Short mmCIF file of C-alpha atoms and ligand atoms in Angstrom, two decimals:
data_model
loop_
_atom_site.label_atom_id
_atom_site.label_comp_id
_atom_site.label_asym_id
_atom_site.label_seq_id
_atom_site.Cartn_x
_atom_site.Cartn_y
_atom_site.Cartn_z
CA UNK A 372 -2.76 -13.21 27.60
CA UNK A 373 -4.63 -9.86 26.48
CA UNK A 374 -7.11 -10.12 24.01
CA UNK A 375 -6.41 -8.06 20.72
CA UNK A 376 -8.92 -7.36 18.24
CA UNK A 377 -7.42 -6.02 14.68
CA UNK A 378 -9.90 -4.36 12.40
CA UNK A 379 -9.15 -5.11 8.82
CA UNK A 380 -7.53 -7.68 7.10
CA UNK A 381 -5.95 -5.85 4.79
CA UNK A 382 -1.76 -5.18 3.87
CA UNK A 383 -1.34 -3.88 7.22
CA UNK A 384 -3.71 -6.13 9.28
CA UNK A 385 -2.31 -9.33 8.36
CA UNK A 386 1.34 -8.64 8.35
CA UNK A 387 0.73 -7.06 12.10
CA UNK A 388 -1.34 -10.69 13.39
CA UNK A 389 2.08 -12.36 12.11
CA UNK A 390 4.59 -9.80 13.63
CA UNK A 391 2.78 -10.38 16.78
CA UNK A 392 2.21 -14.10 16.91
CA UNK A 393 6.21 -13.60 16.56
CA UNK A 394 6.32 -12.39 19.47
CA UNK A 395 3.96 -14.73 21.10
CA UNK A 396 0.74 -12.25 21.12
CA UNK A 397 -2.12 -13.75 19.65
CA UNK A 398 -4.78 -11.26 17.85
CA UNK A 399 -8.61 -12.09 16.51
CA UNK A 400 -8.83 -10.06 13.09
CA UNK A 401 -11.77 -8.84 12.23
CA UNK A 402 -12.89 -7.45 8.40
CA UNK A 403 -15.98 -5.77 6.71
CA UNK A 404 -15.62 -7.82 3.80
CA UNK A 405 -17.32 -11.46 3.60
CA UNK A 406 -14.96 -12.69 1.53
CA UNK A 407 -11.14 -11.54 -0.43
CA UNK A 408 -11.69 -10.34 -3.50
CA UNK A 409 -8.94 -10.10 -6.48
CA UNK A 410 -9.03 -6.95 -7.94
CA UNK A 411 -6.67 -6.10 -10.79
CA UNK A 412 -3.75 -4.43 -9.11
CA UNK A 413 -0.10 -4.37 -9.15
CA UNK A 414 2.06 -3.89 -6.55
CA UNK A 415 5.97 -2.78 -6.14
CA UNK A 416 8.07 -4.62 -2.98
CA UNK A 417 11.07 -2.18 -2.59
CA UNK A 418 13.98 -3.68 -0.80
CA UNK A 419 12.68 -2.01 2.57
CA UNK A 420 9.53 -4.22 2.23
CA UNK A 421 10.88 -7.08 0.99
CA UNK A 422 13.60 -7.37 4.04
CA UNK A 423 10.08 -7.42 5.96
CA UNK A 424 8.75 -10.19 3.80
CA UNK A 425 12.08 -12.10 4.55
CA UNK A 426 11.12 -12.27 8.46
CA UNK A 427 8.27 -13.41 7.62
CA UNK A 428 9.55 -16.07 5.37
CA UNK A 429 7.77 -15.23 2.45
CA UNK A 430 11.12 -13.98 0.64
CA UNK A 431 11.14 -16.71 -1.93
CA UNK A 432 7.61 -17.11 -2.62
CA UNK A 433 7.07 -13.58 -3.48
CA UNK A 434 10.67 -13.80 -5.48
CA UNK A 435 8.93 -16.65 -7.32
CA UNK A 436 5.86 -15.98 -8.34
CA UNK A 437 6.79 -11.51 -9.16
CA UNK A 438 8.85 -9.73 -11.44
CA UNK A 439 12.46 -8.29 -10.88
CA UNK A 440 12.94 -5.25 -13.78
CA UNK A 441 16.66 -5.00 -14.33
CA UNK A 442 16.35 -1.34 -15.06
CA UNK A 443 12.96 1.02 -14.35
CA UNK A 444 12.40 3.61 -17.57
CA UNK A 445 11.02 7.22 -16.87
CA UNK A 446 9.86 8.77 -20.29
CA UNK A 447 8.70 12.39 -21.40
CA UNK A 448 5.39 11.89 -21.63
CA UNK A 449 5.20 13.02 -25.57
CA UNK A 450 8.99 12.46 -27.02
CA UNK A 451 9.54 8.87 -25.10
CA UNK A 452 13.28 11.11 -24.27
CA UNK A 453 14.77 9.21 -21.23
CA UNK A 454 14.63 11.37 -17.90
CA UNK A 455 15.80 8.62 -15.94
CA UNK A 456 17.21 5.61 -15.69
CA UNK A 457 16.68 3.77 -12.20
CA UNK A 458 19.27 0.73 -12.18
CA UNK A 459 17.18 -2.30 -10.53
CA UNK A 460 17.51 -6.05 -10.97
CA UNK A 461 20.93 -7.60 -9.06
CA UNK A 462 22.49 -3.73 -8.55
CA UNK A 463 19.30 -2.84 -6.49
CA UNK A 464 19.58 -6.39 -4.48
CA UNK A 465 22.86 -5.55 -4.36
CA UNK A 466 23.25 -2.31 -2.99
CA UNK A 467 20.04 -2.46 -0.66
CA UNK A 468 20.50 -5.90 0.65
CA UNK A 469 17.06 -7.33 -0.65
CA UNK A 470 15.23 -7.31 -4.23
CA UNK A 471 12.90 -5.57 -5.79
CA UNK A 472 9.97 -7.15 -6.98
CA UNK A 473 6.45 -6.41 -8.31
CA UNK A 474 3.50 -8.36 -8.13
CA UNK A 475 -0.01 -9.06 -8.14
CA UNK A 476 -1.67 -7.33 -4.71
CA UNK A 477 -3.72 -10.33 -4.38
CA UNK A 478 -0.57 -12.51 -4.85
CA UNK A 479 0.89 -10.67 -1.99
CA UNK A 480 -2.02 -10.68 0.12
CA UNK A 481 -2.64 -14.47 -0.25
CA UNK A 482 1.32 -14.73 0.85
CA UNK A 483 0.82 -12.59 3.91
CA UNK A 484 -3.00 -14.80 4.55
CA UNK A 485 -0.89 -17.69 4.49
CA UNK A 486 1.29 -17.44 7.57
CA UNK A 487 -1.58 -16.79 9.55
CA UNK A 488 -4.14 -19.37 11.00
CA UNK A 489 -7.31 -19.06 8.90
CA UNK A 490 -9.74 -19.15 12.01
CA UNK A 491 -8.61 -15.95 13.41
CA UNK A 492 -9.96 -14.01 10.52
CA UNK A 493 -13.50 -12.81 11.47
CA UNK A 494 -15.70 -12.08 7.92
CA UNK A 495 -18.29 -10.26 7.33
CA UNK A 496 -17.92 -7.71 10.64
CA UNK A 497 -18.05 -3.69 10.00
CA UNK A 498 -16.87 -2.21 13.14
CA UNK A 499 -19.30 0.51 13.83
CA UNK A 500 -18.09 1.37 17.89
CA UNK A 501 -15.72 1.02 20.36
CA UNK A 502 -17.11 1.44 23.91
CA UNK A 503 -14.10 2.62 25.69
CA UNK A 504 -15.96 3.01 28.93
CA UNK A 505 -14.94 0.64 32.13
CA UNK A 506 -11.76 -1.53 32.01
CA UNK A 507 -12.43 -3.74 28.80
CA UNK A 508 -12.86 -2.09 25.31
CA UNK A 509 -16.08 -3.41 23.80
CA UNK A 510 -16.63 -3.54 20.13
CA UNK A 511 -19.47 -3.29 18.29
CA UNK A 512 -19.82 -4.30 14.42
CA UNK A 513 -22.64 -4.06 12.00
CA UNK A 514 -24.51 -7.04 12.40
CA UNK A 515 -25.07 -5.94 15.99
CA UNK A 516 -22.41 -8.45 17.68
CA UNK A 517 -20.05 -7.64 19.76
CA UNK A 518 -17.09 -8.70 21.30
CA UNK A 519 -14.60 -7.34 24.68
CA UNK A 520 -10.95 -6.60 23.93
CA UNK A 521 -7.69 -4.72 26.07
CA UNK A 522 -6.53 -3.51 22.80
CA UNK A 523 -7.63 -2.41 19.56
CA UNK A 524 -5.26 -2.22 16.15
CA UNK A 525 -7.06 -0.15 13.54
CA UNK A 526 -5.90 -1.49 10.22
CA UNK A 527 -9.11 -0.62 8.82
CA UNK A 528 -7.65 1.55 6.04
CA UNK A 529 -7.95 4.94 3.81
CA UNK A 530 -11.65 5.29 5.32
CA UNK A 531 -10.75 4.24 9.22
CA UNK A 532 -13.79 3.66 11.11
CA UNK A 533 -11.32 3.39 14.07
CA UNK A 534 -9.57 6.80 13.04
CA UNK A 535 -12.96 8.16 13.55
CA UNK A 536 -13.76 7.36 16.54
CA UNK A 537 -10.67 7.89 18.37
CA UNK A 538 -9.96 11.58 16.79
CA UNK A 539 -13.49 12.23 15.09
CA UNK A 540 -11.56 12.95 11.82
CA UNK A 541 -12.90 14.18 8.89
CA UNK A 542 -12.85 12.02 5.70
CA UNK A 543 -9.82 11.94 3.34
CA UNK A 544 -9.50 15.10 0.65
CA UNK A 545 -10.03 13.95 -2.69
CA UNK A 546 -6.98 15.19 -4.85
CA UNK A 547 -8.88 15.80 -8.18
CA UNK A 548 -7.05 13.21 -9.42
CA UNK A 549 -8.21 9.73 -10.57
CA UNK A 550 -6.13 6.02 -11.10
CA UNK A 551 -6.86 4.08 -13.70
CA UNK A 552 -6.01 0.35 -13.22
CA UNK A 553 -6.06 -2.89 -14.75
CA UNK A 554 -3.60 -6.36 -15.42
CA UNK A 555 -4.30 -7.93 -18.51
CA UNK A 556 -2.17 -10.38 -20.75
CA UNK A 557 1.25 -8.85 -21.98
CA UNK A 558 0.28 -10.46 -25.17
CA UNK A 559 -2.66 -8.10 -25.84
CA UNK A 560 -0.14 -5.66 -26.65
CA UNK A 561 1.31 -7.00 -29.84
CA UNK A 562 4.23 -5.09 -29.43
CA UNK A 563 7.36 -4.93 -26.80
CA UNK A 564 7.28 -2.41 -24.43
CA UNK A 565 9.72 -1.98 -21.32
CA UNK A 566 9.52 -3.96 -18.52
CA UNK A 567 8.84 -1.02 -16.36
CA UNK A 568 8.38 2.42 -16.90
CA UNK A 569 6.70 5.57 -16.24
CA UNK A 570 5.70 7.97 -18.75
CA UNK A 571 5.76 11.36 -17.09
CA UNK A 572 3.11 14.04 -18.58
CA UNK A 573 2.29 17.29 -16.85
CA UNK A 574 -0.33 16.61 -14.77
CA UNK A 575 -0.74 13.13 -15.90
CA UNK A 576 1.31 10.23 -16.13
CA UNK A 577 1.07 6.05 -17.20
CA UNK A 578 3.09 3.70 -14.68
CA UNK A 579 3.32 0.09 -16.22
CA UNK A 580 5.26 -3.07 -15.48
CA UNK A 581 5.17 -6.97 -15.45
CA UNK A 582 3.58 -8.66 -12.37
CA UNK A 583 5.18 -12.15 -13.11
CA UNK A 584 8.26 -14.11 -13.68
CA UNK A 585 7.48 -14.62 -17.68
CA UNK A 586 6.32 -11.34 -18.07
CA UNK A 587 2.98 -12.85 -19.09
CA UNK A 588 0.64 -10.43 -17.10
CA UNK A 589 1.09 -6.45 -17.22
CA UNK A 590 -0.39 -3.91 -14.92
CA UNK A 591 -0.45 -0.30 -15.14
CA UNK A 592 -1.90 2.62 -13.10
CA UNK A 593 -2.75 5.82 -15.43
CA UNK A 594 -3.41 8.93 -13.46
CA UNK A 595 -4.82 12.14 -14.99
CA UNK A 596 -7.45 15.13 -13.19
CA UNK A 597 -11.53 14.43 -12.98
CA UNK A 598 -12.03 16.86 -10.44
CA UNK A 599 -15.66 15.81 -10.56
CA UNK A 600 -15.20 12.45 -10.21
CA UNK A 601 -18.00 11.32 -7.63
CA UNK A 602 -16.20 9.49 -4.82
CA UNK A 603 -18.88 7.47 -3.87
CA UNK A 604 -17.78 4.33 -6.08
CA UNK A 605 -13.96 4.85 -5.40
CA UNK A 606 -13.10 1.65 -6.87
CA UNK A 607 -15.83 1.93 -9.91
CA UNK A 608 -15.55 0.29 -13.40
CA UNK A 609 -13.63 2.92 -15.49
CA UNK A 610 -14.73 3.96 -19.01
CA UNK A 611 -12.15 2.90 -21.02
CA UNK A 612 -12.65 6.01 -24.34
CA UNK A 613 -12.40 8.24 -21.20
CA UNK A 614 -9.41 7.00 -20.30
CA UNK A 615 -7.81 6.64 -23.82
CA UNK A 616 -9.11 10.54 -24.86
CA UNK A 617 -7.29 11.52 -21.49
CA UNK A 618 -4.00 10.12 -23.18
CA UNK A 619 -4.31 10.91 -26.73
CA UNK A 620 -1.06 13.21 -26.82
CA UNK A 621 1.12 10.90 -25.21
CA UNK A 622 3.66 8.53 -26.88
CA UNK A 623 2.72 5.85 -29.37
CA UNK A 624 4.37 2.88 -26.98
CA UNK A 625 2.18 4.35 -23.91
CA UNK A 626 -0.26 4.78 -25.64
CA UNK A 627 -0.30 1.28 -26.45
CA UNK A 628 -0.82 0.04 -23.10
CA UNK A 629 -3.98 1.69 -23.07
CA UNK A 630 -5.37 0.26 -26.32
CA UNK A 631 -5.03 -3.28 -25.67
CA UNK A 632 -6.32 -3.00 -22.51
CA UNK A 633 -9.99 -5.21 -22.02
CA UNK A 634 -11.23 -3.29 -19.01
CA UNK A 635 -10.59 -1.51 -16.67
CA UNK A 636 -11.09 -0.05 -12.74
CA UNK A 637 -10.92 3.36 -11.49
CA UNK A 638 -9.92 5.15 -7.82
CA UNK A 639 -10.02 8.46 -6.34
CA UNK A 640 -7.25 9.19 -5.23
CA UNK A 641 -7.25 10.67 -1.39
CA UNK A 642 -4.84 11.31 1.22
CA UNK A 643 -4.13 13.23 4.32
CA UNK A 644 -1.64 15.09 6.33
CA UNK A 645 -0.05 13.66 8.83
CA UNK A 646 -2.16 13.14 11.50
CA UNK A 647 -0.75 14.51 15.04
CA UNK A 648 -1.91 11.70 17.27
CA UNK A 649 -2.25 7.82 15.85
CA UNK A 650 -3.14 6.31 19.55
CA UNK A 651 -4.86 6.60 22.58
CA UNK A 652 -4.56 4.53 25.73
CA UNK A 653 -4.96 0.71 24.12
CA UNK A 654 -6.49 1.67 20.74
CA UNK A 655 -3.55 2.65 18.10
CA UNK A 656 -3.81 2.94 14.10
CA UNK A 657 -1.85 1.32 11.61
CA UNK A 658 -1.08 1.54 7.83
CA UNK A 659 -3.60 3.92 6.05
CA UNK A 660 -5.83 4.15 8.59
CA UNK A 661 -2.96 6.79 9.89
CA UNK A 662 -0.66 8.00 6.84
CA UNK A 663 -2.33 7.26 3.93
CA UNK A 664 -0.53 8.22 1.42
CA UNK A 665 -0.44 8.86 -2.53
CA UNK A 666 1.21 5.63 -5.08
CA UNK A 667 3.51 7.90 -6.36
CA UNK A 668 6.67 6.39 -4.24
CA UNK A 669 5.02 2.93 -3.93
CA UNK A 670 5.47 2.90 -0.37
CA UNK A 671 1.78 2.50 1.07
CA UNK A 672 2.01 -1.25 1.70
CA UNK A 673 5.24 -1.23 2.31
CA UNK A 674 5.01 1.54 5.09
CA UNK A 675 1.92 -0.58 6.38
CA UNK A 676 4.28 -3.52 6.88
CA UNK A 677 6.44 -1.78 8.56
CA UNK A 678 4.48 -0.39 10.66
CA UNK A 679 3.58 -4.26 11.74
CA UNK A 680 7.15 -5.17 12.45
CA UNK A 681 8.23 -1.75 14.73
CA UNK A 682 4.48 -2.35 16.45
CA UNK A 683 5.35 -6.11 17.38
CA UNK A 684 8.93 -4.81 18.54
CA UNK A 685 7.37 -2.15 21.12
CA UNK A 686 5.01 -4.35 22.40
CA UNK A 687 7.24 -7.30 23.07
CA UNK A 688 7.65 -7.96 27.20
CA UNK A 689 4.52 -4.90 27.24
CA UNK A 690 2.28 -6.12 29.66
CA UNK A 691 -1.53 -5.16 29.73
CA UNK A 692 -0.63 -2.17 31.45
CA UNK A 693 1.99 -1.36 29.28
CA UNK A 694 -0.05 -0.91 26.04
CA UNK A 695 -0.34 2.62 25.84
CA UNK A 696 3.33 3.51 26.35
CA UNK A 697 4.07 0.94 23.57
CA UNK A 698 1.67 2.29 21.30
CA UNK A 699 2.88 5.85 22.17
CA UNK A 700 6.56 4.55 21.35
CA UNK A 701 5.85 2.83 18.05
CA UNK A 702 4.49 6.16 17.12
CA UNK A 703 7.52 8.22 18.02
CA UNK A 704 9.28 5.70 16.20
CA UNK A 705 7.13 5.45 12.84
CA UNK A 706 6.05 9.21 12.21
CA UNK A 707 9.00 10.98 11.03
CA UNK A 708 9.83 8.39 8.04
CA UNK A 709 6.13 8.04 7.37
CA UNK A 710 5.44 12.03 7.42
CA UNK A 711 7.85 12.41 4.81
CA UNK A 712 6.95 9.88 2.47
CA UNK A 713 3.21 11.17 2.52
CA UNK A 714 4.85 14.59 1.53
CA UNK A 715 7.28 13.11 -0.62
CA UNK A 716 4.61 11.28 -2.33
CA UNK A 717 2.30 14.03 -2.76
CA UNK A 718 4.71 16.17 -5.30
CA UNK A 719 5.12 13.46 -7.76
CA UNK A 720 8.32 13.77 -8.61
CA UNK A 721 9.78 10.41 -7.37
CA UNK A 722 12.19 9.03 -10.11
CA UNK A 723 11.59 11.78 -12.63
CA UNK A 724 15.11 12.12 -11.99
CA UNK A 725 17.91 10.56 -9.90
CA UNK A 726 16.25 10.10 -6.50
CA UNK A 727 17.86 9.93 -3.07
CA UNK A 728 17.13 6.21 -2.40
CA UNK A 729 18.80 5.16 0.53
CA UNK A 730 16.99 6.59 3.44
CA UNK A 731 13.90 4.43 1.96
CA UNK A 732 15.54 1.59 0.75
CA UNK A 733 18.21 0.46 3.59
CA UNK A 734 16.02 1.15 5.98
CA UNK A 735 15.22 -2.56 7.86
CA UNK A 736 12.08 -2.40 10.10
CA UNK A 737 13.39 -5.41 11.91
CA UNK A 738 17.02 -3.63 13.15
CA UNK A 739 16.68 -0.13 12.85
CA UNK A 740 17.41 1.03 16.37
CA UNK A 741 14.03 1.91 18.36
CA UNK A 742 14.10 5.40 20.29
C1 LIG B 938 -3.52 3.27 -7.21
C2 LIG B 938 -2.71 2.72 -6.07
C3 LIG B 938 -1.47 2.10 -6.30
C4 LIG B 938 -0.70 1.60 -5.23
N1 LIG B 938 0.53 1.04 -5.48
C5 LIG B 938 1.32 0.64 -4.43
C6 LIG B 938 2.63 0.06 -4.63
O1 LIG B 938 3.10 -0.14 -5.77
N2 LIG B 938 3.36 -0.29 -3.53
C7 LIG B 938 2.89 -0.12 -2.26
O2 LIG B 938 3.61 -0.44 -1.27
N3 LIG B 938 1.65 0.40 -2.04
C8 LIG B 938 0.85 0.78 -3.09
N4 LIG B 938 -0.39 1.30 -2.86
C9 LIG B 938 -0.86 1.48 -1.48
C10 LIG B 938 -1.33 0.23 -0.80
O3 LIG B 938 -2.26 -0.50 -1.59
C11 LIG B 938 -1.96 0.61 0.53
O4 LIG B 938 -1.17 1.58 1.16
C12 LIG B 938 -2.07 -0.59 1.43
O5 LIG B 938 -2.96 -1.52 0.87
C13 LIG B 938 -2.56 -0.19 2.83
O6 LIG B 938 -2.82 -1.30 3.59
P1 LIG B 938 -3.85 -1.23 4.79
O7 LIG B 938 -3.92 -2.62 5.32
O8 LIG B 938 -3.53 -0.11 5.68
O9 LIG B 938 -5.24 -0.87 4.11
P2 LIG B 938 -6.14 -1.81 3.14
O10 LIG B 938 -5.28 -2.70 2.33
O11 LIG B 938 -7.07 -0.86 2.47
O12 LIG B 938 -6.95 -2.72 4.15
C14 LIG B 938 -7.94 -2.23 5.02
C15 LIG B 938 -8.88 -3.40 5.34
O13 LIG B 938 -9.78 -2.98 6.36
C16 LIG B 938 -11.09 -3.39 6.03
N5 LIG B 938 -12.00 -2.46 6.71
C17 LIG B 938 -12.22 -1.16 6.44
N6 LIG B 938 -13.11 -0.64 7.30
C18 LIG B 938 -13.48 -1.63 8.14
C19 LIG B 938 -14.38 -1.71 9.25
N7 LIG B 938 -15.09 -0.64 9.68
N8 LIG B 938 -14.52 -2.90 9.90
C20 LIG B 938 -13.80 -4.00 9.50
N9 LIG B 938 -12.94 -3.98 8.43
C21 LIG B 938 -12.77 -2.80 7.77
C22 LIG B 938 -11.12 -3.29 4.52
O14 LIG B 938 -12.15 -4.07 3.96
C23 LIG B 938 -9.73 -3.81 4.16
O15 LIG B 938 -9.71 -5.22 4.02
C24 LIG B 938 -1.18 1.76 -3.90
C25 LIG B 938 -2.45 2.33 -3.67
C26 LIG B 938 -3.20 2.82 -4.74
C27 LIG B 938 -4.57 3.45 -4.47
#
């Protein structure tokens, strides 16, 4: 059996050990970090990722333990006028074939850490090299160990060490733009808001919704221009007057959800165009190592686990030898869909109004014919 090492155990990581223990490939994982951490973050499942979680069987534990909206809200930032009204709850489920539910990131994380084995995790192991000289790959990781593979998975994220050394990319571009975001107790509010809405400003907007079944916890991502934000702390405390003053025209009842919140964390926000090449020979990328994309369609971990699923399906009956076509294949087959949602993504205009939802939504990583 061929040994695969995936770096990072991250959205995309995980889901792609699973997809390919499915298919009877076992894979070591191997992440920077020495231990999870759980970081106040929400997370959307659209029906495309949630038909993904369903293979996996984690269907009815995410169902359980997130929030379905019957209806998402988009607001002028200033009147609170409704610009649109995106119908969600049983009509989604309905007309997509799968819910659509958001969470807690760590809740979904811990789902996708549960289906795999716990002692093919690796901690506390940077990748720094990939020796791709003779007929083994042979990685090399911070604490100066190293280990032989045939084939590499880079799920190693926005800031892909993997990325690098296969294409010698540059680093992502900063957008000028920062997210704000926190989960905190509904009840700090002391006042109903919707269930889920986004309040669109001009070149800043407030996304907020319930992460849970009793609509106990609330998350929101606030996104506004600090074009001299330093990047080197990209997931730094944020100042929470800074944030508020960046707001102070907006709606009362968004406003709101930035009062009441306790504290707060704040990102850069980077991306990239689509990259031109994702693999070479038995190394491939997955996830954001190779589209990373803006929130602004909430399709970044769901693209990731799709990625996993088409992956596993071009490498099943692959033999050693076979790697690089497969990896060539899943590429052809994952580019064109993942192109446009980084493009999509990056205008911001998802939802403002009616949006064209059914290429995204119907689309089932499992069955969607392979080219
Ligand atoms: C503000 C914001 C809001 C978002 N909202 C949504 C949403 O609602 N819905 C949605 O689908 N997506 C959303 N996303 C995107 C989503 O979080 C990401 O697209 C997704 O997590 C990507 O998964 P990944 O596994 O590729 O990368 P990550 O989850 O970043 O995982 C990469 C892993 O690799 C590890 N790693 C990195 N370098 C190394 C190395 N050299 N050696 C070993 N390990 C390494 C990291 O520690 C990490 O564990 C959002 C993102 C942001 C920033």
């Amino acid at each position: 059996m061929p040994a695969i090492a995936i770096i990072g155990a991250g959205i995309a990581g995980l889901t792609a050990a699973a997809t390919l223990r499915k298919i009877g490939l076992k894979a070591a994982i191997y992440e920077q970090a020495q231990a999870f951490a759980r970081i106040g973050a929400g997370i959307q499942m659209n029906p495309n990722a949630m038909k993904i979680l369903r293979g996996l069987g984690l269907e009815a534990r995410i169902c359980s333990i997130g929030f379905a909206p019957e209806r998402g809200y988009n607001r002028e930032w200033d009147t609170g006028e409704i610009t649109y009204l995106h119908p969600m709850g049983a009509q989604i489920e309905q007309r997509f074939g799968a819910p659509d539910i958001s969470l807690h990131r760590a809740e979904l994380h811990s789902a996708l850490l549960s289906i795999n084995p716990p002692d093919i995790i690796h901690f506390d192991k940077k990748l720094v090299g990939i020796d791709r000289n003779g007929s083994h790959l042979r990685l090399t990781f911070g604490d100066g160990g190293k280990v032989q593979a045939d084939a590499v998975i880079g799920a190693d994220g926005v800031h892909s060490t993997v990325l690098d050394i296969l294409f010698g990319a540059a680093e992502p571009r900063f957008t000028g733009q920062v997210a704000y975001r926190a989960i905190y107790r509904s009840e700090l509010l002391g006042a109903t808001i919707d269930d889920r809405v986004k309040w669109w400003g001009p070149d800043r907007h407030i996304v907020s919704y319930k992460v849970d079944p009793r609509r106990h916890e609330l998350y929101f991502i606030a996104s506004t221009p600090e074009p001299d934000f330093k990047i080197e702390s990209w997931s730094a405390r944020g100042d929470l007057d800074q944030l508020r003053s960046a707001f102070t025209g907006f709606h009362r009842d968004a406003r709101i959800i930035l009062d009441a919140c306790p504290e707060v964390r704040k990102w850069a926000l980077v991306e990239r165009d689509p990259l031109a090449r994702w693999s070479e020979d038995r190394i491939v990328l997955i996830g954001d190592a190779c589209h990373p994309m803006l929130p602004y369609m909430a399709q970044g971990a769901g693209s990731s686990m799709e990625d996993a699923v088409v992956l596993a399906r071009c490498l099943e009956g692959a033999d050693l030898e076979g790697f690089g076509d497969a990896f060539r294949r899943f590429e052809r087959n994952r580019k064109e869909r993942t192109s446009r949602i980084q493009l999509g993504a990056r205008q911001n205009v998802w939802m403002r109004s009616a949006p064209d939802t059914a290429w995204l939504y119907e689309y089932d990583a499992w069955t969607v014919p392979l080219v």
